[in-house]
Amino acid sequence: MSTLIKGGTVIGPTGPYPADVLVDGETIAAIFAPGRAPDGPDVIDATGKYVIPGAIDAHTHMQMPFGGTEASDTFDTGTRAAAIGGTTTIIDFAIQRYGEVVQDGLAAWHAKTADQCHIDYGFHMIVGGVDDDSLKAMDQLVASEGITSFKLFMAYPGVFYSDDGQILRAMQKARDNGALIMMHAENGPAIDVLVKQALERGETDPVFHGLTRPQELEAEATSRAIWLASVAADCPLYIVHLSASKALEQVKAARDLGRNVFAETCPQYLYLTLEDQLGAPGFDGAKWVCSTPLRSKHESHRADLWQGLRTNDLSVVSTDHCPFCMKDQKEMGIGDFSKIPNGIGSVEHRVDLLYQGVVDGKLSLARWVETIATTPARMFGMYPRKGIIAPGSDADIVLYDPNGRTRISVETHHMNMDYSAWEGWEIDGKVDTVLSRGEVIASGGEYTGRAGRGKYVPRGLSDYLV
Ligand code: DUC
Ligand code: ZN
Ligand code: ZN
């Protein structure tokens, strides 16, 4: 079946242009200058709308066992919410813990996602125990399973933590097989000392989560990861959830030297702060406990991150979607901030929150689309199948209404959370229509997709390898 998306403004890598987009089955068949498409197909009227590639959230944790509980969105609820918000592909993190077999962890993620996802999905692999077996498994995942990126942790000793020797070995392996190393860059052992000292002083409120994770410990770990990657013959390195100016400085310096280093940030670091959210009265700040933490509004973090997005020192915006409810989950940390499960849920709102950056004059339209769709596709080996409006690409397409308005609230969101980290936020722009592989799954506020229609996307190597 053919459909013509007519009268809209396509946002491409070089900017906006008026065009009609012909969809044939699951793919984009052709792009026509306005009025040049043949008659015949069904028409979706895109007049006054931006036509953008379906967004890709390259960092989610659906139903992740973590912090003594499990992230509250299932693959069903989380991918449905993502779809409604204009995201048509997620890359979630399968997990191997110390002593476990990597392939078993991967099989567990395939089992969780089977018949559950509303949109297409891929996996990164968390390697929580780097040893001879897991290193060998990395080769197999790259060669045969479509998994070409591996996350390591410099934080969370005793949970996912890798020491420097383990990190170096994994980086050497990645250098050999072409994979990307994704790094949670915070100095976990030093943070644990600060956490213990704070609790001994009776500092138990959520704000101390942020105060015991100072930016220096993110910057130090970022720098150490960069140097380790250098020792590993310039293994490609991608810093996840970068939150702080000093960490960004490390990435910038490495990139200026031509190093194979990339980084993402997340909407929470672009907008929210340690004082206004994490420091909210009583236990309310628990809603915004995540790692890396929100940073001080009295420093230049947010402005620096927006600038980093403009200059491509930050290449991608992902959510690190890791939702927990207040009831029974975040509440586990009443009286001890270190027991609050770490995570914020935003998978439904990333497209809108970043469009606000366009409205505020901080990003161009082209850069908006690049950071939420095109670059994630290229970074993680899904391009040009995903991330671009082009003939032959999957017809993952969002019609975005720049004249609409979005009000975010727990009353109206679709994520499985009993609060919203963005409660009451009003945003210019609105997701109007979402197509996933040619099928309209959301339009005018009505959702018509279904669990199980999303497919696993085996990924190739990153386009940014040198
Ligand atoms: N940070 C979070 O806030 N949640 C999940 C894991 C992580 O690194
Ligand atoms: Zn992390
Ligand atoms: Zn994460």
Short mmCIF file of C-alpha atoms and ligand atoms in Angstrom, two decimals:
data_model
loop_
_atom_site.label_atom_id
_atom_site.label_comp_id
_atom_site.label_asym_id
_atom_site.label_seq_id
_atom_site.Cartn_x
_atom_site.Cartn_y
_atom_site.Cartn_z
CA MET A 1 0.00 0.00 0.00
CA SER A 2 1.27 3.48 -0.87
CA THR A 3 0.80 6.65 1.13
CA LEU A 4 1.80 10.18 0.22
CA ILE A 5 2.77 12.54 3.03
CA LYS A 6 1.91 15.77 1.31
CA GLY A 7 2.55 19.45 1.85
CA GLY A 8 4.98 19.24 4.74
CA THR A 9 8.48 20.54 5.40
CA VAL A 10 11.04 17.76 5.56
CA ILE A 11 13.89 18.34 8.00
CA GLY A 12 17.05 16.86 6.52
CA PRO A 13 20.68 16.95 7.64
CA THR A 14 21.20 20.21 5.73
CA GLY A 15 18.02 21.87 6.96
CA PRO A 16 14.34 22.20 6.07
CA TYR A 17 12.90 21.86 2.57
CA PRO A 18 9.35 21.50 1.25
CA ALA A 19 8.65 18.03 -0.16
CA ASP A 20 6.12 15.23 -0.48
CA VAL A 21 7.21 11.84 0.82
CA LEU A 22 5.95 8.66 -0.82
CA VAL A 23 5.77 5.61 1.41
CA ASP A 24 5.41 2.17 -0.14
CA GLY A 25 4.79 -0.62 2.35
CA GLU A 26 7.39 -0.37 5.11
CA THR A 27 9.84 1.92 3.33
CA ILE A 28 10.18 5.37 1.86
CA ALA A 29 9.88 5.02 -1.91
CA ALA A 30 10.56 8.54 -3.14
CA ILE A 31 10.73 12.21 -2.25
CA PHE A 32 9.08 14.66 -4.62
CA ALA A 33 9.26 18.40 -5.01
CA PRO A 34 5.92 19.86 -3.91
CA GLY A 35 3.11 18.94 -6.29
CA ARG A 36 5.25 16.61 -8.43
CA ALA A 37 4.13 13.30 -6.96
CA PRO A 38 1.81 11.12 -9.08
CA ASP A 39 -1.85 10.87 -8.07
CA GLY A 40 -3.10 7.61 -6.62
CA PRO A 41 -1.86 6.89 -3.15
CA ASP A 42 -3.72 7.71 0.06
CA VAL A 43 -2.74 11.15 1.26
CA ILE A 44 -1.71 12.26 4.73
CA ASP A 45 -1.97 16.03 4.84
CA ALA A 46 1.21 17.43 6.36
CA THR A 47 0.48 21.09 5.63
CA GLY A 48 2.11 23.26 8.30
CA LYS A 49 3.96 20.29 9.81
CA TYR A 50 7.59 19.28 9.98
CA VAL A 51 8.28 15.83 8.55
CA ILE A 52 11.13 14.29 10.50
CA PRO A 53 12.66 10.82 10.80
CA GLY A 54 11.26 8.79 13.68
CA ALA A 55 13.45 9.54 16.68
CA ILE A 56 15.89 7.02 18.10
CA ASP A 57 16.44 6.79 21.84
CA ALA A 58 19.82 5.09 22.12
CA HIS A 59 19.77 4.73 25.91
CA THR A 60 16.84 3.10 27.71
CA HIS A 61 16.41 0.66 30.60
CA MET A 62 13.00 -0.97 30.35
CA GLN A 63 12.18 -3.31 33.26
CA MET A 64 15.81 -3.21 34.37
CA PRO A 65 16.52 -4.91 37.70
CA PHE A 66 18.40 -2.22 39.59
CA GLY A 67 18.73 -0.72 43.06
CA GLY A 68 16.80 -3.52 44.73
CA THR A 69 13.80 -3.17 42.44
CA GLU A 70 12.98 -3.08 38.74
CA ALA A 71 12.47 -0.13 36.38
CA SER A 72 8.72 0.37 36.23
CA ASP A 73 8.19 0.51 32.46
CA THR A 74 7.88 -2.84 30.76
CA PHE A 75 8.86 -3.12 27.11
CA ASP A 76 5.13 -2.89 26.41
CA THR A 77 4.38 0.29 28.39
CA GLY A 78 7.73 1.94 27.68
CA THR A 79 7.80 1.47 23.93
CA ARG A 80 4.15 2.54 23.65
CA ALA A 81 4.96 5.77 25.51
CA ALA A 82 8.04 6.24 23.33
CA ALA A 83 5.95 5.84 20.18
CA ILE A 84 3.37 8.38 21.32
CA GLY A 85 6.22 10.81 21.88
CA GLY A 86 7.69 10.36 18.39
CA THR A 87 10.40 7.79 19.12
CA THR A 88 10.24 4.85 16.73
CA THR A 89 13.37 2.95 17.78
CA ILE A 90 14.99 2.36 21.14
CA ILE A 91 18.29 0.75 22.01
CA ASP A 92 17.99 -0.89 25.41
CA PHE A 93 20.75 -2.36 27.57
CA ALA A 94 20.89 -6.13 27.97
CA ILE A 95 22.85 -7.07 31.07
CA GLN A 96 25.61 -9.48 31.97
CA ARG A 97 26.58 -9.47 35.65
CA TYR A 98 29.82 -10.73 37.14
CA GLY A 99 29.93 -14.53 36.88
CA GLU A 100 27.08 -14.72 34.34
CA VAL A 101 27.35 -15.82 30.73
CA VAL A 102 27.00 -12.87 28.32
CA GLN A 103 24.83 -14.84 25.89
CA ASP A 104 22.46 -15.79 28.73
CA GLY A 105 22.00 -12.11 29.54
CA LEU A 106 21.25 -11.40 25.91
CA ALA A 107 18.78 -14.30 25.71
CA ALA A 108 17.00 -12.90 28.77
CA TRP A 109 16.54 -9.55 26.99
CA HIS A 110 15.24 -11.23 23.86
CA ALA A 111 12.77 -13.12 26.06
CA LYS A 112 11.61 -9.91 27.76
CA THR A 113 11.05 -8.12 24.47
CA ALA A 114 9.41 -10.97 22.54
CA ASP A 115 5.94 -9.86 21.41
CA GLN A 116 6.08 -6.81 23.71
CA CYS A 117 7.49 -3.91 21.74
CA HIS A 118 5.41 -1.35 19.87
CA ILE A 119 8.40 0.01 17.97
CA ASP A 120 11.68 -1.39 16.65
CA TYR A 121 14.48 -2.00 19.10
CA GLY A 122 18.12 -2.98 19.37
CA PHE A 123 20.37 -3.84 22.28
CA HIS A 124 23.66 -2.71 23.71
CA MET A 125 25.29 -5.13 26.13
CA ILE A 126 26.33 -4.16 29.65
CA VAL A 127 29.41 -6.18 30.53
CA GLY A 128 29.43 -6.31 34.32
CA GLY A 129 32.18 -8.89 34.55
CA VAL A 130 35.07 -8.50 32.12
CA ASP A 131 37.00 -11.78 31.93
CA ASP A 132 38.25 -14.20 29.27
CA ASP A 133 34.76 -15.57 28.63
CA SER A 134 32.97 -12.25 28.34
CA LEU A 135 35.72 -10.87 26.10
CA LYS A 136 35.28 -13.82 23.76
CA ALA A 137 31.53 -13.28 23.86
CA MET A 138 31.98 -9.69 22.69
CA ASP A 139 33.37 -11.02 19.41
CA GLN A 140 30.42 -13.34 18.98
CA LEU A 141 27.88 -10.60 19.68
CA VAL A 142 29.49 -8.30 17.11
CA ALA A 143 29.84 -11.03 14.48
CA SER A 144 26.50 -12.79 14.87
CA GLU A 145 24.03 -11.00 17.15
CA GLY A 146 23.92 -7.46 15.79
CA ILE A 147 25.30 -6.01 19.02
CA THR A 148 28.16 -3.63 18.37
CA SER A 149 28.33 -1.52 21.54
CA PHE A 150 29.22 -2.51 25.10
CA LYS A 151 28.63 -0.49 28.24
CA LEU A 152 31.13 -0.54 31.07
CA PHE A 153 30.79 1.13 34.48
CA MET A 154 33.44 3.05 36.39
CA ALA A 155 30.75 3.47 39.09
CA TYR A 156 28.64 1.09 41.21
CA PRO A 157 31.40 -1.06 42.82
CA GLY A 158 30.04 -4.52 43.58
CA VAL A 159 27.26 -4.17 41.00
CA PHE A 160 28.45 -3.38 37.45
CA TYR A 161 31.86 -1.84 38.21
CA SER A 162 34.94 -2.65 36.10
CA ASP A 163 38.43 -1.77 37.29
CA ASP A 164 40.90 -0.05 34.97
CA GLY A 165 42.54 -3.31 33.92
CA GLN A 166 39.19 -4.79 32.94
CA ILE A 167 38.27 -1.63 31.08
CA LEU A 168 41.54 -1.68 29.17
CA ARG A 169 41.04 -5.32 28.16
CA ALA A 170 37.50 -4.64 26.93
CA MET A 171 38.70 -1.61 25.01
CA GLN A 172 41.45 -3.63 23.34
CA LYS A 173 38.84 -6.18 22.32
CA ALA A 174 36.60 -3.45 20.93
CA ARG A 175 39.51 -1.98 19.02
CA ASP A 176 39.96 -5.41 17.39
CA ASN A 177 36.34 -6.17 16.55
CA GLY A 178 35.13 -2.66 15.68
CA ALA A 179 32.70 -2.25 18.57
CA LEU A 180 32.05 0.95 20.48
CA ILE A 181 32.74 1.14 24.23
CA MET A 182 30.06 3.11 26.08
CA MET A 183 31.23 4.38 29.44
CA HIS A 184 29.42 5.31 32.62
CA ALA A 185 32.14 7.71 33.69
CA GLU A 186 31.99 8.40 37.41
CA ASN A 187 34.64 7.42 39.95
CA GLY A 188 32.56 4.90 41.92
CA PRO A 189 35.00 4.02 44.72
CA ALA A 190 35.55 7.72 45.55
CA ILE A 191 31.79 8.37 45.42
CA ASP A 192 31.20 5.51 47.84
CA VAL A 193 33.57 7.14 50.36
CA LEU A 194 31.71 10.45 50.10
CA VAL A 195 28.34 8.70 50.45
CA LYS A 196 29.46 6.89 53.60
CA GLN A 197 30.83 10.11 55.13
CA ALA A 198 27.61 12.00 54.33
CA LEU A 199 25.42 9.34 55.91
CA GLU A 200 27.64 9.29 59.00
CA ARG A 201 27.00 13.05 59.32
CA GLY A 202 23.26 12.41 59.15
CA GLU A 203 22.94 13.87 55.64
CA THR A 204 20.23 11.58 54.34
CA ASP A 205 18.04 13.75 52.04
CA PRO A 206 17.92 13.20 48.26
CA VAL A 207 20.01 16.31 47.54
CA PHE A 208 23.03 14.55 49.06
CA HIS A 209 22.89 12.09 46.17
CA GLY A 210 24.06 14.96 43.99
CA LEU A 211 26.43 16.48 46.52
CA THR A 212 28.30 13.19 46.95
CA ARG A 213 28.80 12.86 43.19
CA PRO A 214 30.72 16.10 42.44
CA GLN A 215 31.50 16.97 38.85
CA GLU A 216 35.21 16.41 39.49
CA LEU A 217 34.52 12.69 39.87
CA GLU A 218 32.69 12.65 36.54
CA ALA A 219 35.48 14.64 34.88
CA GLU A 220 38.22 12.45 36.36
CA ALA A 221 36.54 9.26 35.17
CA THR A 222 35.84 10.76 31.75
CA SER A 223 39.49 11.73 31.41
CA ARG A 224 40.68 8.33 32.62
CA ALA A 225 38.39 6.56 30.15
CA ILE A 226 39.75 8.73 27.35
CA TRP A 227 43.37 7.92 28.28
CA LEU A 228 42.61 4.21 28.61
CA ALA A 229 41.02 4.27 25.16
CA SER A 230 44.15 5.97 23.88
CA VAL A 231 46.30 3.18 25.32
CA ALA A 232 43.95 0.71 23.62
CA ALA A 233 45.10 2.04 20.23
CA ASP A 234 42.35 4.69 20.11
CA CYS A 235 39.44 2.37 20.77
CA PRO A 236 36.22 4.25 19.95
CA LEU A 237 34.68 5.61 23.14
CA TYR A 238 31.20 6.99 23.79
CA ILE A 239 30.58 8.69 27.14
CA VAL A 240 26.97 8.18 28.27
CA HIS A 241 24.77 10.64 30.17
CA LEU A 242 27.37 13.41 30.35
CA SER A 243 26.08 16.01 32.81
CA ALA A 244 28.87 18.37 33.80
CA SER A 245 30.97 21.17 32.31
CA LYS A 246 34.29 19.72 33.48
CA ALA A 247 33.48 16.34 31.93
CA LEU A 248 32.55 18.06 28.68
CA GLU A 249 35.91 19.85 28.73
CA GLN A 250 37.64 16.45 28.71
CA VAL A 251 35.61 15.29 25.72
CA LYS A 252 36.22 18.54 23.84
CA ALA A 253 39.97 18.38 24.43
CA ALA A 254 40.12 14.80 23.18
CA ARG A 255 38.04 15.61 20.10
CA ASP A 256 40.20 18.64 19.35
CA LEU A 257 43.14 16.24 19.24
CA GLY A 258 41.24 14.18 16.70
CA ARG A 259 40.49 11.37 19.10
CA ASN A 260 37.75 8.83 18.53
CA VAL A 261 35.64 10.11 21.45
CA PHE A 262 31.92 10.87 21.49
CA ALA A 263 29.38 11.78 24.13
CA GLU A 264 25.67 12.03 24.75
CA THR A 265 23.70 14.10 27.19
CA CYS A 266 20.08 13.79 28.34
CA PRO A 267 17.16 16.23 28.64
CA GLN A 268 17.36 16.24 32.45
CA TYR A 269 20.86 17.76 32.35
CA LEU A 270 19.82 20.38 29.81
CA TYR A 271 16.92 21.68 31.90
CA LEU A 272 16.82 20.48 35.52
CA THR A 273 19.08 21.36 38.45
CA LEU A 274 20.39 20.15 41.75
CA GLU A 275 18.82 23.05 43.64
CA ASP A 276 15.41 23.25 41.99
CA GLN A 277 14.61 19.57 41.56
CA LEU A 278 16.98 17.31 43.54
CA GLY A 279 16.88 19.80 46.41
CA ALA A 280 13.06 19.97 46.50
CA PRO A 281 11.61 20.00 50.03
CA GLY A 282 11.21 16.80 52.00
CA PHE A 283 11.63 13.59 50.06
CA ASP A 284 10.32 15.04 46.78
CA GLY A 285 13.85 15.38 45.38
CA ALA A 286 13.94 11.56 45.09
CA LYS A 287 11.99 11.95 41.85
CA TRP A 288 15.16 13.33 40.26
CA VAL A 289 17.75 10.96 41.71
CA CYS A 290 19.71 9.65 38.76
CA SER A 291 23.36 9.05 37.94
CA THR A 292 25.13 11.04 36.79
CA PRO A 293 23.26 13.57 38.97
CA LEU A 294 21.61 16.89 38.18
CA ARG A 295 24.12 19.73 38.47
CA SER A 296 24.10 23.13 40.17
CA LYS A 297 22.21 25.99 38.58
CA HIS A 298 24.89 28.35 39.92
CA GLU A 299 27.43 26.88 37.52
CA SER A 300 27.39 26.92 33.72
CA HIS A 301 26.53 23.26 33.07
CA ARG A 302 23.29 23.71 31.17
CA ALA A 303 24.60 26.49 28.92
CA ASP A 304 27.76 24.48 28.26
CA LEU A 305 25.78 21.36 27.34
CA TRP A 306 23.59 23.28 24.88
CA GLN A 307 26.72 24.73 23.34
CA GLY A 308 28.27 21.26 23.19
CA LEU A 309 25.24 20.08 21.25
CA ARG A 310 25.62 22.92 18.79
CA THR A 311 29.34 22.27 18.26
CA ASN A 312 28.93 18.47 18.08
CA ASP A 313 31.16 17.89 21.10
CA LEU A 314 27.94 16.29 22.31
CA SER A 315 26.66 14.18 19.44
CA VAL A 316 23.48 12.62 20.76
CA VAL A 317 20.62 13.26 23.17
CA SER A 318 19.25 10.09 24.76
CA THR A 319 17.02 9.81 27.81
CA ASP A 320 18.70 7.17 30.01
CA HIS A 321 15.06 6.28 30.59
CA CYS A 322 15.08 4.33 33.86
CA PRO A 323 11.74 5.02 35.53
CA PHE A 324 10.74 4.20 39.10
CA CYS A 325 7.53 5.05 40.94
CA MET A 326 7.66 7.03 44.16
CA LYS A 327 5.46 4.49 45.90
CA ASP A 328 7.35 1.38 46.98
CA GLN A 329 10.36 2.22 44.78
CA LYS A 330 11.88 5.68 45.33
CA GLU A 331 10.41 5.46 48.85
CA MET A 332 12.94 2.74 49.64
CA GLY A 333 15.38 5.60 50.21
CA ILE A 334 13.45 7.57 52.84
CA GLY A 335 16.06 8.27 55.52
CA ASP A 336 18.97 7.12 53.30
CA PHE A 337 19.43 8.73 49.88
CA SER A 338 21.82 5.95 48.81
CA LYS A 339 18.89 3.52 48.76
CA ILE A 340 16.82 5.57 46.31
CA PRO A 341 16.76 3.69 42.99
CA ASN A 342 18.68 5.80 40.45
CA GLY A 343 16.71 6.82 37.41
CA ILE A 344 14.40 9.28 35.65
CA GLY A 345 11.80 8.47 32.99
CA SER A 346 11.52 10.71 29.93
CA VAL A 347 11.25 8.39 26.94
CA GLU A 348 7.94 9.98 25.93
CA HIS A 349 9.18 13.56 26.05
CA ARG A 350 12.63 13.77 24.45
CA VAL A 351 11.44 14.91 21.00
CA ASP A 352 9.35 17.71 22.52
CA LEU A 353 11.94 18.74 25.09
CA LEU A 354 14.61 19.10 22.43
CA TYR A 355 12.25 20.93 20.08
CA GLN A 356 11.94 23.50 22.87
CA GLY A 357 15.67 24.06 22.31
CA VAL A 358 14.83 25.08 18.74
CA VAL A 359 12.10 27.44 19.95
CA ASP A 360 14.51 28.94 22.48
CA GLY A 361 17.10 29.57 19.77
CA LYS A 362 19.59 27.05 21.16
CA LEU A 363 19.47 24.50 18.31
CA SER A 364 18.72 24.66 14.61
CA LEU A 365 15.98 22.46 13.18
CA ALA A 366 18.62 20.34 11.45
CA ARG A 367 20.59 19.90 14.65
CA TRP A 368 17.40 18.93 16.54
CA VAL A 369 16.83 16.08 14.12
CA GLU A 370 20.50 15.12 14.04
CA THR A 371 20.82 14.78 17.81
CA ILE A 372 17.61 12.80 18.33
CA ALA A 373 17.55 10.65 15.19
CA THR A 374 20.24 10.83 12.51
CA THR A 375 23.38 10.71 14.64
CA PRO A 376 22.10 7.93 16.93
CA ALA A 377 21.37 5.89 13.79
CA ARG A 378 24.87 6.49 12.45
CA MET A 379 26.60 6.13 15.81
CA PHE A 380 25.01 2.76 16.46
CA GLY A 381 25.03 1.14 13.03
CA MET A 382 21.42 1.58 11.92
CA TYR A 383 21.94 4.17 9.18
CA PRO A 384 20.52 4.64 6.54
CA ARG A 385 17.82 2.15 7.45
CA LYS A 386 16.87 4.47 10.33
CA GLY A 387 17.41 8.13 11.15
CA ILE A 388 16.78 9.81 7.80
CA ILE A 389 13.98 10.65 5.40
CA ALA A 390 15.42 9.12 2.23
CA PRO A 391 14.36 6.62 -0.44
CA GLY A 392 15.01 3.07 0.75
CA SER A 393 14.94 3.94 4.45
CA ASP A 394 12.37 2.49 6.80
CA ALA A 395 9.26 4.67 6.77
CA ASP A 396 9.70 5.71 10.41
CA ILE A 397 8.31 9.21 10.15
CA VAL A 398 6.95 11.81 12.55
CA LEU A 399 4.74 14.71 11.55
CA TYR A 400 5.53 17.43 14.06
CA ASP A 401 3.23 20.40 14.59
CA PRO A 402 5.29 23.49 15.45
CA ASN A 403 2.09 25.37 16.27
CA GLY A 404 0.85 22.78 18.73
CA ARG A 405 1.51 22.77 22.44
CA THR A 406 2.41 19.96 24.77
CA ARG A 407 1.64 19.98 28.49
CA ILE A 408 3.42 17.28 30.42
CA SER A 409 1.77 15.66 33.43
CA VAL A 410 1.42 12.37 35.22
CA GLU A 411 -2.30 12.72 34.43
CA THR A 412 -1.68 12.47 30.71
CA HIS A 413 1.63 10.69 30.17
CA HIS A 414 1.77 7.05 29.11
CA MET A 415 4.87 5.90 30.98
CA ASN A 416 4.29 3.57 33.91
CA MET A 417 5.24 6.11 36.55
CA ASP A 418 3.19 7.59 39.39
CA TYR A 419 4.78 11.03 38.92
CA SER A 420 6.32 13.05 36.13
CA ALA A 421 9.82 14.51 36.38
CA TRP A 422 8.43 17.26 34.10
CA GLU A 423 5.10 17.90 35.83
CA GLY A 424 3.35 21.01 34.51
CA TRP A 425 5.91 21.77 31.80
CA GLU A 426 4.38 23.51 28.79
CA ILE A 427 6.22 23.11 25.53
CA ASP A 428 5.77 24.67 22.11
CA GLY A 429 5.28 22.00 19.46
CA LYS A 430 3.50 18.67 19.43
CA VAL A 431 3.88 15.24 17.94
CA ASP A 432 0.99 14.95 15.50
CA THR A 433 1.36 11.66 13.60
CA VAL A 434 3.80 8.77 13.96
CA LEU A 435 4.53 6.14 11.33
CA SER A 436 6.60 3.10 12.15
CA ARG A 437 7.71 1.13 9.08
CA GLY A 438 4.88 2.68 7.10
CA GLU A 439 2.12 2.00 9.62
CA VAL A 440 0.41 4.96 11.28
CA ILE A 441 0.61 4.10 14.98
CA ALA A 442 -0.36 7.45 16.46
CA SER A 443 -2.34 10.34 15.01
CA GLY A 444 -4.12 13.34 16.46
CA GLY A 445 -3.88 11.97 19.98
CA GLU A 446 -5.16 8.52 19.10
CA TYR A 447 -2.90 5.51 19.48
CA THR A 448 -3.38 2.64 17.02
CA GLY A 449 -0.20 0.59 17.39
CA ARG A 450 0.08 -2.68 19.28
CA ALA A 451 2.49 -4.67 21.36
CA GLY A 452 4.53 -7.14 19.35
CA ARG A 453 4.68 -5.17 16.10
CA GLY A 454 8.18 -3.85 16.90
CA LYS A 455 11.08 -5.84 15.46
CA TYR A 456 14.58 -6.49 16.71
CA VAL A 457 17.12 -4.50 14.67
CA PRO A 458 20.52 -6.19 14.42
CA ARG A 459 23.04 -3.38 14.19
CA GLY A 460 26.21 -2.92 12.17
CA LEU A 461 29.37 -1.11 13.22
CA SER A 462 29.32 2.60 13.94
CA ASP A 463 29.61 4.95 10.95
CA TYR A 464 32.01 7.07 13.01
CA LEU A 465 34.79 4.51 13.29
CA VAL A 466 38.18 5.62 12.05
N1 DUC B 1 22.02 5.71 35.90
C1 DUC B 1 20.74 5.83 36.28
O1 DUC B 1 20.35 6.90 36.76
N2 DUC B 1 19.92 4.77 36.14
C2 DUC B 1 20.31 3.57 35.53
C3 DUC B 1 21.74 3.33 35.43
C4 DUC B 1 22.56 4.55 35.45
O2 DUC B 1 23.70 4.52 35.10
ZN ZN B 2 25.07 4.81 33.41
ZN ZN B 3 21.71 4.18 31.68
#
